[in-house]
Amino acid sequence: MDANRLRQVLGKTLRTFVNILPIVAGMLLLTSLLLTLFPDLLSARLFGGPPWADALLGTAIGSVAAGPPLVSYVLGGELLSKGVSQFAVTALLVSWVTVGIVQLPAEALLLGRRFALLRNGLCFLSAMAIAWLTALTLPLLG
């Protein structure tokens, strides 16, 4: 690759990075805030209703409180130990990792609004379906 072409590519990459940096920083700040508030929401005993309501609530909370999968596994274990239903925990974990309401503006900017909305909507519905399938089939496995 010639030096001029390499310089052009590096310049374009740097401009793209600088343009998305405020969005990524805002997304990280909002995610951190939500992660800080999330345990308080759980301590308010949000869960414990009918399974469909627990799955819907778990999916909604997981969609907003997106974060790294490793954190969701720890949180899921803690929730199960506190008696939260399998429906809610599974929905929360799946949506935590796959749905990103907080990241939606950045995703729409980078990948297109239609794609971002469609992907997040399908992942939201999938999280609820996976929660139901997991909660119904897990007892069959022992």
GROMACS .gro file of N, CA and C in nm:
model
  426
    1MET      N    1   0.086  -0.118   0.000
    1MET     CA    2   0.000   0.000   0.000
    1MET      C    3   0.090   0.123   0.000
    2ASP      N    4   0.057   0.218  -0.085
    2ASP     CA    5   0.144   0.336  -0.090
    2ASP      C    6   0.115   0.429   0.028
    3ALA      N    7   0.213   0.516   0.056
    3ALA     CA    8   0.208   0.600   0.176
    3ALA      C    9   0.093   0.700   0.171
    4ASN      N   10   0.062   0.756   0.055
    4ASN     CA   11  -0.049   0.852   0.045
    4ASN      C   12  -0.184   0.786   0.076
    5ARG      N   13  -0.203   0.669   0.020
    5ARG     CA   14  -0.328   0.596   0.043
    5ARG      C   15  -0.342   0.560   0.191
    6LEU      N   16  -0.232   0.518   0.252
    6LEU     CA   17  -0.233   0.483   0.394
    6LEU      C   18  -0.267   0.605   0.478
    7ARG      N   19  -0.210   0.722   0.444
    7ARG     CA   20  -0.239   0.846   0.517
    7ARG      C   21  -0.388   0.884   0.504
    8GLN      N   22  -0.443   0.868   0.384
    8GLN     CA   23  -0.585   0.898   0.364
    8GLN      C   24  -0.674   0.806   0.448
    9VAL      N   25  -0.640   0.681   0.449
    9VAL     CA   26  -0.721   0.585   0.525
    9VAL      C   27  -0.711   0.614   0.674
   10LEU      N   28  -0.591   0.642   0.723
   10LEU     CA   29  -0.574   0.673   0.865
   10LEU      C   30  -0.648   0.801   0.903
   11GLY      N   31  -0.645   0.901   0.816
   11GLY     CA   32  -0.717   1.026   0.843
   11GLY      C   33  -0.867   1.005   0.848
   12LYS      N   34  -0.918   0.926   0.755
   12LYS     CA   35  -1.062   0.899   0.753
   12LYS      C   36  -1.102   0.819   0.877
   13THR      N   37  -1.020   0.723   0.915
   13THR     CA   38  -1.048   0.644   1.035
   13THR      C   39  -1.047   0.733   1.159
   14LEU      N   40  -0.954   0.824   1.170
   14LEU     CA   41  -0.946   0.915   1.284
   14LEU      C   42  -1.068   1.007   1.289
   15ARG      N   43  -1.111   1.060   1.174
   15ARG     CA   44  -1.231   1.146   1.171
   15ARG      C   45  -1.356   1.068   1.214
   16THR      N   46  -1.369   0.946   1.168
   16THR     CA   47  -1.483   0.863   1.207
   16THR      C   48  -1.482   0.837   1.357
   17PHE      N   49  -1.365   0.806   1.410
   17PHE     CA   50  -1.353   0.781   1.554
   17PHE      C   51  -1.389   0.905   1.634
   18VAL      N   52  -1.341   1.021   1.591
   18VAL     CA   53  -1.370   1.147   1.664
   18VAL      C   54  -1.520   1.179   1.655
   19ASN      N   55  -1.584   1.148   1.543
   19ASN     CA   56  -1.727   1.176   1.528
   19ASN      C   57  -1.813   1.089   1.620
   20ILE      N   58  -1.775   0.965   1.640
   20ILE     CA   59  -1.859   0.876   1.723
   20ILE      C   60  -1.818   0.878   1.869
   21LEU      N   61  -1.706   0.939   1.901
   21LEU     CA   62  -1.658   0.941   2.040
   21LEU      C   63  -1.759   1.002   2.137
   22PRO      N   64  -1.822   1.117   2.107
   22PRO     CA   65  -1.921   1.170   2.203
   22PRO      C   66  -2.039   1.076   2.224
   23ILE      N   67  -2.082   1.008   2.121
   23ILE     CA   68  -2.195   0.916   2.134
   23ILE      C   69  -2.155   0.797   2.220
   24VAL      N   70  -2.037   0.743   2.196
   24VAL     CA   71  -1.992   0.628   2.275
   24VAL      C   72  -1.971   0.669   2.421
   25ALA      N   73  -1.916   0.787   2.444
   25ALA     CA   74  -1.897   0.834   2.581
   25ALA      C   75  -2.031   0.851   2.652
   26GLY      N   76  -2.128   0.911   2.584
   26GLY     CA   77  -2.261   0.925   2.643
   26GLY      C   78  -2.325   0.792   2.672
   27MET      N   79  -2.309   0.699   2.581
   27MET     CA   80  -2.365   0.564   2.600
   27MET      C   81  -2.303   0.497   2.723
   28LEU      N   82  -2.172   0.510   2.739
   28LEU     CA   83  -2.105   0.449   2.854
   28LEU      C   84  -2.149   0.516   2.984
   29LEU      N   85  -2.163   0.647   2.983
   29LEU     CA   86  -2.207   0.716   3.105
   29LEU      C   87  -2.349   0.676   3.143
   30LEU      N   88  -2.438   0.669   3.046
   30LEU     CA   89  -2.576   0.630   3.074
   30LEU      C   90  -2.584   0.485   3.121
   31THR      N   91  -2.507   0.399   3.059
   31THR     CA   92  -2.504   0.259   3.102
   31THR      C   93  -2.453   0.247   3.245
   32SER      N   94  -2.351   0.321   3.279
   32SER     CA   95  -2.298   0.318   3.415
   32SER      C   96  -2.401   0.366   3.515
   33LEU      N   97  -2.473   0.470   3.480
   33LEU     CA   98  -2.578   0.521   3.568
   33LEU      C   99  -2.687   0.417   3.589
   34LEU      N  100  -2.729   0.353   3.481
   34LEU     CA  101  -2.834   0.252   3.492
   34LEU      C  102  -2.787   0.131   3.572
   35LEU      N  103  -2.662   0.094   3.554
   35LEU     CA  104  -2.609  -0.020   3.631
   35LEU      C  105  -2.604   0.014   3.780
   36THR      N  106  -2.579   0.137   3.812
   36THR     CA  107  -2.577   0.179   3.952
   36THR      C  108  -2.717   0.177   4.011
   37LEU      N  109  -2.816   0.218   3.935
   37LEU     CA  110  -2.953   0.223   3.983
   37LEU      C  111  -3.021   0.087   3.982
   38PHE      N  112  -2.973  -0.005   3.901
   38PHE     CA  113  -3.041  -0.132   3.880
   38PHE      C  114  -3.061  -0.212   4.008
   39PRO      N  115  -2.961  -0.231   4.094
   39PRO     CA  116  -2.986  -0.308   4.216
   39PRO      C  117  -3.095  -0.247   4.304
   40ASP      N  118  -3.108  -0.116   4.306
   40ASP     CA  119  -3.214  -0.053   4.383
   40ASP      C  120  -3.352  -0.087   4.328
   41LEU      N  121  -3.360  -0.092   4.196
   41LEU     CA  122  -3.487  -0.131   4.136
   41LEU      C  123  -3.524  -0.273   4.174
   42LEU      N  124  -3.425  -0.361   4.177
   42LEU     CA  125  -3.453  -0.500   4.211
   42LEU      C  126  -3.492  -0.515   4.356
   43SER      N  127  -3.429  -0.437   4.442
   43SER     CA  128  -3.462  -0.448   4.584
   43SER      C  129  -3.604  -0.401   4.610
   44ALA      N  130  -3.663  -0.328   4.519
   44ALA     CA  131  -3.801  -0.284   4.535
   44ALA      C  132  -3.900  -0.396   4.503
   45ARG      N  133  -3.850  -0.514   4.481
   45ARG     CA  134  -3.933  -0.632   4.457
   45ARG      C  135  -4.024  -0.614   4.336
   46LEU      N  136  -3.958  -0.585   4.225
   46LEU     CA  137  -4.034  -0.569   4.102
   46LEU      C  138  -4.090  -0.700   4.050
   47PHE      N  139  -4.016  -0.806   4.075
   47PHE     CA  140  -4.056  -0.934   4.019
   47PHE      C  141  -4.144  -1.009   4.118
   48GLY      N  142  -4.212  -1.111   4.070
   48GLY     CA  143  -4.295  -1.193   4.157
   48GLY      C  144  -4.439  -1.201   4.110
   49GLY      N  145  -4.466  -1.144   3.994
   49GLY     CA  146  -4.601  -1.151   3.939
   49GLY      C  147  -4.618  -1.275   3.854
   50PRO      N  148  -4.716  -1.273   3.766
   50PRO     CA  149  -4.733  -1.387   3.676
   50PRO      C  150  -4.613  -1.401   3.583
   51PRO      N  151  -4.587  -1.523   3.533
   51PRO     CA  152  -4.467  -1.545   3.449
   51PRO      C  153  -4.457  -1.451   3.329
   52TRP      N  154  -4.569  -1.425   3.262
   52TRP     CA  155  -4.561  -1.336   3.145
   52TRP      C  156  -4.518  -1.195   3.187
   53ALA      N  157  -4.564  -1.151   3.304
   53ALA     CA  158  -4.528  -1.016   3.350
   53ALA      C  159  -4.380  -1.013   3.392
   54ASP      N  160  -4.336  -1.120   3.458
   54ASP     CA  161  -4.193  -1.127   3.495
   54ASP      C  162  -4.105  -1.128   3.371
   55ALA      N  163  -4.144  -1.205   3.269
   55ALA     CA  164  -4.064  -1.211   3.146
   55ALA      C  165  -4.062  -1.076   3.076
   56LEU      N  166  -4.177  -1.011   3.071
   56LEU     CA  167  -4.184  -0.879   3.006
   56LEU      C  168  -4.102  -0.776   3.082
   57LEU      N  169  -4.114  -0.778   3.214
   57LEU     CA  170  -4.038  -0.684   3.296
   57LEU      C  171  -3.888  -0.712   3.289
   58GLY      N  172  -3.851  -0.840   3.294
   58GLY     CA  173  -3.710  -0.876   3.282
   58GLY      C  174  -3.652  -0.833   3.149
   59THR      N  175  -3.729  -0.851   3.043
   59THR     CA  176  -3.683  -0.810   2.909
   59THR      C  177  -3.670  -0.658   2.903
   60ALA      N  178  -3.765  -0.587   2.958
   60ALA     CA  179  -3.759  -0.441   2.953
   60ALA      C  180  -3.640  -0.387   3.033
   61ILE      N  181  -3.619  -0.441   3.152
   61ILE     CA  182  -3.506  -0.394   3.234
   61ILE      C  183  -3.374  -0.431   3.168
   62GLY      N  184  -3.365  -0.554   3.118
   62GLY     CA  185  -3.242  -0.595   3.050
   62GLY      C  186  -3.213  -0.514   2.926
   63SER      N  187  -3.317  -0.470   2.858
   63SER     CA  188  -3.298  -0.389   2.737
   63SER      C  189  -3.239  -0.254   2.768
   64VAL      N  190  -3.277  -0.197   2.879
   64VAL     CA  191  -3.228  -0.065   2.917
   64VAL      C  192  -3.092  -0.075   2.986
   65ALA      N  193  -3.075  -0.178   3.068
   65ALA     CA  194  -2.952  -0.192   3.146
   65ALA      C  195  -2.852  -0.281   3.075
   66ALA      N  196  -2.826  -0.253   2.950
   66ALA     CA  197  -2.732  -0.334   2.874
   66ALA      C  198  -2.593  -0.324   2.934
   67GLY      N  199  -2.520  -0.432   2.922
   67GLY     CA  200  -2.385  -0.432   2.976
   67GLY      C  201  -2.310  -0.555   2.931
   68PRO      N  202  -2.192  -0.574   2.987
   68PRO     CA  203  -2.112  -0.690   2.948
   68PRO      C  204  -2.176  -0.820   2.996
   69PRO      N  205  -2.166  -0.926   2.918
   69PRO     CA  206  -2.228  -1.053   2.955
   69PRO      C  207  -2.180  -1.105   3.091
   70LEU      N  208  -2.056  -1.084   3.124
   70LEU     CA  209  -2.003  -1.136   3.251
   70LEU      C  210  -2.080  -1.079   3.369
   71VAL      N  211  -2.116  -0.953   3.364
   71VAL     CA  212  -2.194  -0.891   3.471
   71VAL      C  213  -2.334  -0.952   3.478
   72SER      N  214  -2.391  -0.980   3.362
   72SER     CA  215  -2.527  -1.034   3.360
   72SER      C  216  -2.531  -1.173   3.423
   73TYR      N  217  -2.427  -1.253   3.406
   73TYR     CA  218  -2.426  -1.387   3.465
   73TYR      C  219  -2.424  -1.378   3.617
   74VAL      N  220  -2.344  -1.289   3.669
   74VAL     CA  221  -2.337  -1.270   3.814
   74VAL      C  222  -2.471  -1.220   3.866
   75LEU      N  223  -2.527  -1.123   3.797
   75LEU     CA  224  -2.657  -1.067   3.837
   75LEU      C  225  -2.765  -1.175   3.831
   76GLY      N  226  -2.764  -1.257   3.726
   76GLY     CA  227  -2.863  -1.364   3.714
   76GLY      C  228  -2.853  -1.463   3.828
   77GLY      N  229  -2.733  -1.500   3.867
   77GLY     CA  230  -2.715  -1.590   3.980
   77GLY      C  231  -2.768  -1.529   4.109
   78GLU      N  232  -2.741  -1.402   4.129
   78GLU     CA  233  -2.790  -1.334   4.249
   78GLU      C  234  -2.943  -1.328   4.251
   79LEU      N  235  -3.002  -1.299   4.136
   79LEU     CA  236  -3.148  -1.292   4.129
   79LEU      C  237  -3.211  -1.427   4.156
   80LEU      N  238  -3.155  -1.532   4.098
   80LEU     CA  239  -3.209  -1.666   4.122
   80LEU      C  240  -3.198  -1.703   4.270
   81SER      N  241  -3.088  -1.666   4.333
   81SER     CA  242  -3.071  -1.698   4.475
   81SER      C  243  -3.169  -1.619   4.563
   82LYS      N  244  -3.220  -1.507   4.511
   82LYS     CA  245  -3.318  -1.428   4.588
   82LYS      C  246  -3.461  -1.467   4.556
   83GLY      N  247  -3.478  -1.570   4.472
   83GLY     CA  248  -3.611  -1.621   4.445
   83GLY      C  249  -3.682  -1.561   4.326
   84VAL      N  250  -3.610  -1.486   4.244
   84VAL     CA  251  -3.671  -1.431   4.122
   84VAL      C  252  -3.692  -1.547   4.024
   85SER      N  253  -3.802  -1.543   3.953
   85SER     CA  254  -3.839  -1.655   3.866
   85SER      C  255  -3.741  -1.673   3.750
   86GLN      N  256  -3.739  -1.798   3.701
   86GLN     CA  257  -3.654  -1.831   3.586
   86GLN      C  258  -3.694  -1.751   3.464
   87PHE      N  259  -3.823  -1.723   3.449
   87PHE     CA  260  -3.872  -1.644   3.336
   87PHE      C  261  -3.805  -1.506   3.336
   88ALA      N  262  -3.809  -1.442   3.451
   88ALA     CA  263  -3.756  -1.306   3.460
   88ALA      C  264  -3.604  -1.303   3.442
   89VAL      N  265  -3.536  -1.397   3.505
   89VAL     CA  266  -3.389  -1.396   3.498
   89VAL      C  267  -3.342  -1.425   3.357
   90THR      N  268  -3.401  -1.524   3.293
   90THR     CA  269  -3.360  -1.557   3.157
   90THR      C  270  -3.389  -1.441   3.062
   91ALA      N  271  -3.508  -1.384   3.073
   91ALA     CA  272  -3.542  -1.270   2.987
   91ALA      C  273  -3.445  -1.153   3.010
   92LEU      N  274  -3.414  -1.129   3.135
   92LEU     CA  275  -3.322  -1.019   3.167
   92LEU      C  276  -3.184  -1.045   3.109
   93LEU      N  277  -3.133  -1.168   3.126
   93LEU     CA  278  -2.999  -1.198   3.075
   93LEU      C  279  -2.991  -1.188   2.923
   94VAL      N  280  -3.090  -1.246   2.857
   94VAL     CA  281  -3.086  -1.246   2.710
   94VAL      C  282  -3.099  -1.104   2.656
   95SER      N  283  -3.192  -1.028   2.712
   95SER     CA  284  -3.209  -0.891   2.662
   95SER      C  285  -3.092  -0.802   2.703
   96TRP      N  286  -3.033  -0.830   2.818
   96TRP     CA  287  -2.916  -0.754   2.863
   96TRP      C  288  -2.805  -0.759   2.758
   97VAL      N  289  -2.787  -0.878   2.701
   97VAL     CA  290  -2.677  -0.897   2.607
   97VAL      C  291  -2.716  -0.861   2.464
   98THR      N  292  -2.844  -0.882   2.426
   98THR     CA  293  -2.879  -0.867   2.285
   98THR      C  294  -2.951  -0.737   2.250
   99VAL      N  295  -3.027  -0.681   2.343
   99VAL     CA  296  -3.103  -0.559   2.314
   99VAL      C  297  -3.028  -0.441   2.374
  100GLY      N  298  -3.024  -0.332   2.303
  100GLY     CA  299  -2.951  -0.217   2.353
  100GLY      C  300  -3.026  -0.087   2.331
  101ILE      N  301  -3.119  -0.057   2.419
  101ILE     CA  302  -3.193   0.068   2.404
  101ILE      C  303  -3.099   0.187   2.426
  102VAL      N  304  -3.008   0.174   2.519
  102VAL     CA  305  -2.915   0.283   2.547
  102VAL      C  306  -2.820   0.305   2.429
  103GLN      N  307  -2.780   0.197   2.365
  103GLN     CA  308  -2.688   0.208   2.252
  103GLN      C  309  -2.759   0.234   2.120
  104LEU      N  310  -2.892   0.241   2.122
  104LEU     CA  311  -2.968   0.255   1.998
  104LEU      C  312  -2.926   0.376   1.914
  105PRO      N  313  -2.905   0.494   1.972
  105PRO     CA  314  -2.863   0.607   1.888
  105PRO      C  315  -2.730   0.582   1.816
  106ALA      N  316  -2.636   0.523   1.886
  106ALA     CA  317  -2.506   0.495   1.824
  106ALA      C  318  -2.521   0.389   1.717
  107GLU      N  319  -2.599   0.286   1.745
  107GLU     CA  320  -2.620   0.180   1.647
  107GLU      C  321  -2.692   0.234   1.523
  108ALA      N  322  -2.791   0.321   1.544
  108ALA     CA  323  -2.864   0.379   1.431
  108ALA      C  324  -2.772   0.467   1.347
  109LEU      N  325  -2.683   0.539   1.413
  109LEU     CA  326  -2.590   0.625   1.340
  109LEU      C  327  -2.494   0.544   1.255
  110LEU      N  328  -2.446   0.436   1.312
  110LEU     CA  329  -2.344   0.356   1.243
  110LEU      C  330  -2.403   0.257   1.144
  111LEU      N  331  -2.518   0.199   1.176
  111LEU     CA  332  -2.570   0.090   1.093
  111LEU      C  333  -2.703   0.124   1.025
  112GLY      N  334  -2.759   0.239   1.057
  112GLY     CA  335  -2.887   0.277   0.997
  112GLY      C  336  -3.000   0.259   1.098
  113ARG      N  337  -3.095   0.355   1.094
  113ARG     CA  338  -3.203   0.354   1.193
  113ARG      C  339  -3.295   0.233   1.175
  114ARG      N  340  -3.329   0.203   1.050
  114ARG     CA  341  -3.420   0.090   1.026
  114ARG      C  342  -3.359  -0.041   1.076
  115PHE      N  343  -3.233  -0.064   1.043
  115PHE     CA  344  -3.166  -0.185   1.088
  115PHE      C  345  -3.161  -0.192   1.240
  116ALA      N  346  -3.126  -0.081   1.304
  116ALA     CA  347  -3.113  -0.080   1.450
  116ALA      C  348  -3.247  -0.107   1.517
  117LEU      N  349  -3.354  -0.044   1.468
  117LEU     CA  350  -3.486  -0.067   1.528
  117LEU      C  351  -3.533  -0.210   1.506
  118LEU      N  352  -3.513  -0.260   1.385
  118LEU     CA  353  -3.556  -0.396   1.355
  118LEU      C  354  -3.477  -0.498   1.437
  119ARG      N  355  -3.346  -0.480   1.446
  119ARG     CA  356  -3.263  -0.574   1.521
  119ARG      C  357  -3.302  -0.574   1.668
  120ASN      N  358  -3.318  -0.456   1.725
  120ASN     CA  359  -3.352  -0.448   1.867
  120ASN      C  360  -3.493  -0.501   1.894
  121GLY      N  361  -3.587  -0.475   1.805
  121GLY     CA  362  -3.722  -0.528   1.821
  121GLY      C  363  -3.726  -0.679   1.815
  122LEU      N  364  -3.654  -0.736   1.718
  122LEU     CA  365  -3.649  -0.882   1.707
  122LEU      C  366  -3.579  -0.944   1.828
  123CYS      N  367  -3.474  -0.879   1.875
  123CYS     CA  368  -3.403  -0.931   1.992
  123CYS      C  369  -3.491  -0.921   2.118
  124PHE      N  370  -3.572  -0.817   2.127
  124PHE     CA  371  -3.664  -0.804   2.240
  124PHE      C  372  -3.763  -0.920   2.241
  125LEU      N  373  -3.824  -0.947   2.126
  125LEU     CA  374  -3.919  -1.057   2.117
  125LEU      C  375  -3.851  -1.192   2.139
  126SER      N  376  -3.731  -1.206   2.085
  126SER     CA  377  -3.656  -1.331   2.103
  126SER      C  378  -3.622  -1.354   2.250
  127ALA      N  379  -3.591  -1.248   2.322
  127ALA     CA  380  -3.558  -1.263   2.464
  127ALA      C  381  -3.677  -1.318   2.541
  128MET      N  382  -3.796  -1.271   2.508
  128MET     CA  383  -3.916  -1.322   2.576
  128MET      C  384  -3.940  -1.467   2.539
  129ALA      N  385  -3.926  -1.501   2.412
  129ALA     CA  386  -3.948  -1.639   2.368
  129ALA      C  387  -3.844  -1.732   2.430
  130ILE      N  388  -3.719  -1.690   2.434
  130ILE     CA  389  -3.613  -1.773   2.493
  130ILE      C  390  -3.638  -1.792   2.642
  131ALA      N  391  -3.686  -1.688   2.708
  131ALA     CA  392  -3.716  -1.700   2.851
  131ALA      C  393  -3.824  -1.804   2.874
  132TRP      N  394  -3.927  -1.802   2.794
  132TRP     CA  395  -4.034  -1.901   2.809
  132TRP      C  396  -3.982  -2.041   2.780
  133LEU      N  397  -3.911  -2.057   2.669
  133LEU     CA  398  -3.859  -2.190   2.634
  133LEU      C  399  -3.763  -2.242   2.740
  134THR      N  400  -3.678  -2.157   2.791
  134THR     CA  401  -3.583  -2.200   2.894
  134THR      C  402  -3.654  -2.239   3.022
  135ALA      N  403  -3.745  -2.156   3.066
  135ALA     CA  404  -3.815  -2.184   3.192
  135ALA      C  405  -3.902  -2.309   3.182
  136LEU      N  406  -3.954  -2.337   3.064
  136LEU     CA  407  -4.039  -2.454   3.048
  136LEU      C  408  -3.960  -2.582   3.025
  137THR      N  409  -3.845  -2.573   2.961
  137THR     CA  410  -3.768  -2.694   2.931
  137THR      C  411  -3.663  -2.727   3.036
  138LEU      N  412  -3.617  -2.632   3.110
  138LEU     CA  413  -3.512  -2.658   3.210
  138LEU      C  414  -3.555  -2.759   3.316
  139PRO      N  415  -3.679  -2.753   3.367
  139PRO     CA  416  -3.719  -2.855   3.464
  139PRO      C  417  -3.722  -2.996   3.405
  140LEU      N  418  -3.740  -3.010   3.275
  140LEU     CA  419  -3.742  -3.142   3.212
  140LEU      C  420  -3.603  -3.206   3.212
  141LEU      N  421  -3.499  -3.123   3.217
  141LEU     CA  422  -3.362  -3.175   3.215
  141LEU      C  423  -3.314  -3.218   3.353
  142GLY      N  424  -3.387  -3.183   3.452
  142GLY     CA  425  -3.350  -3.229   3.586
  142GLY      C  426  -3.310  -3.125   3.671
   0.00000   0.00000   0.00000
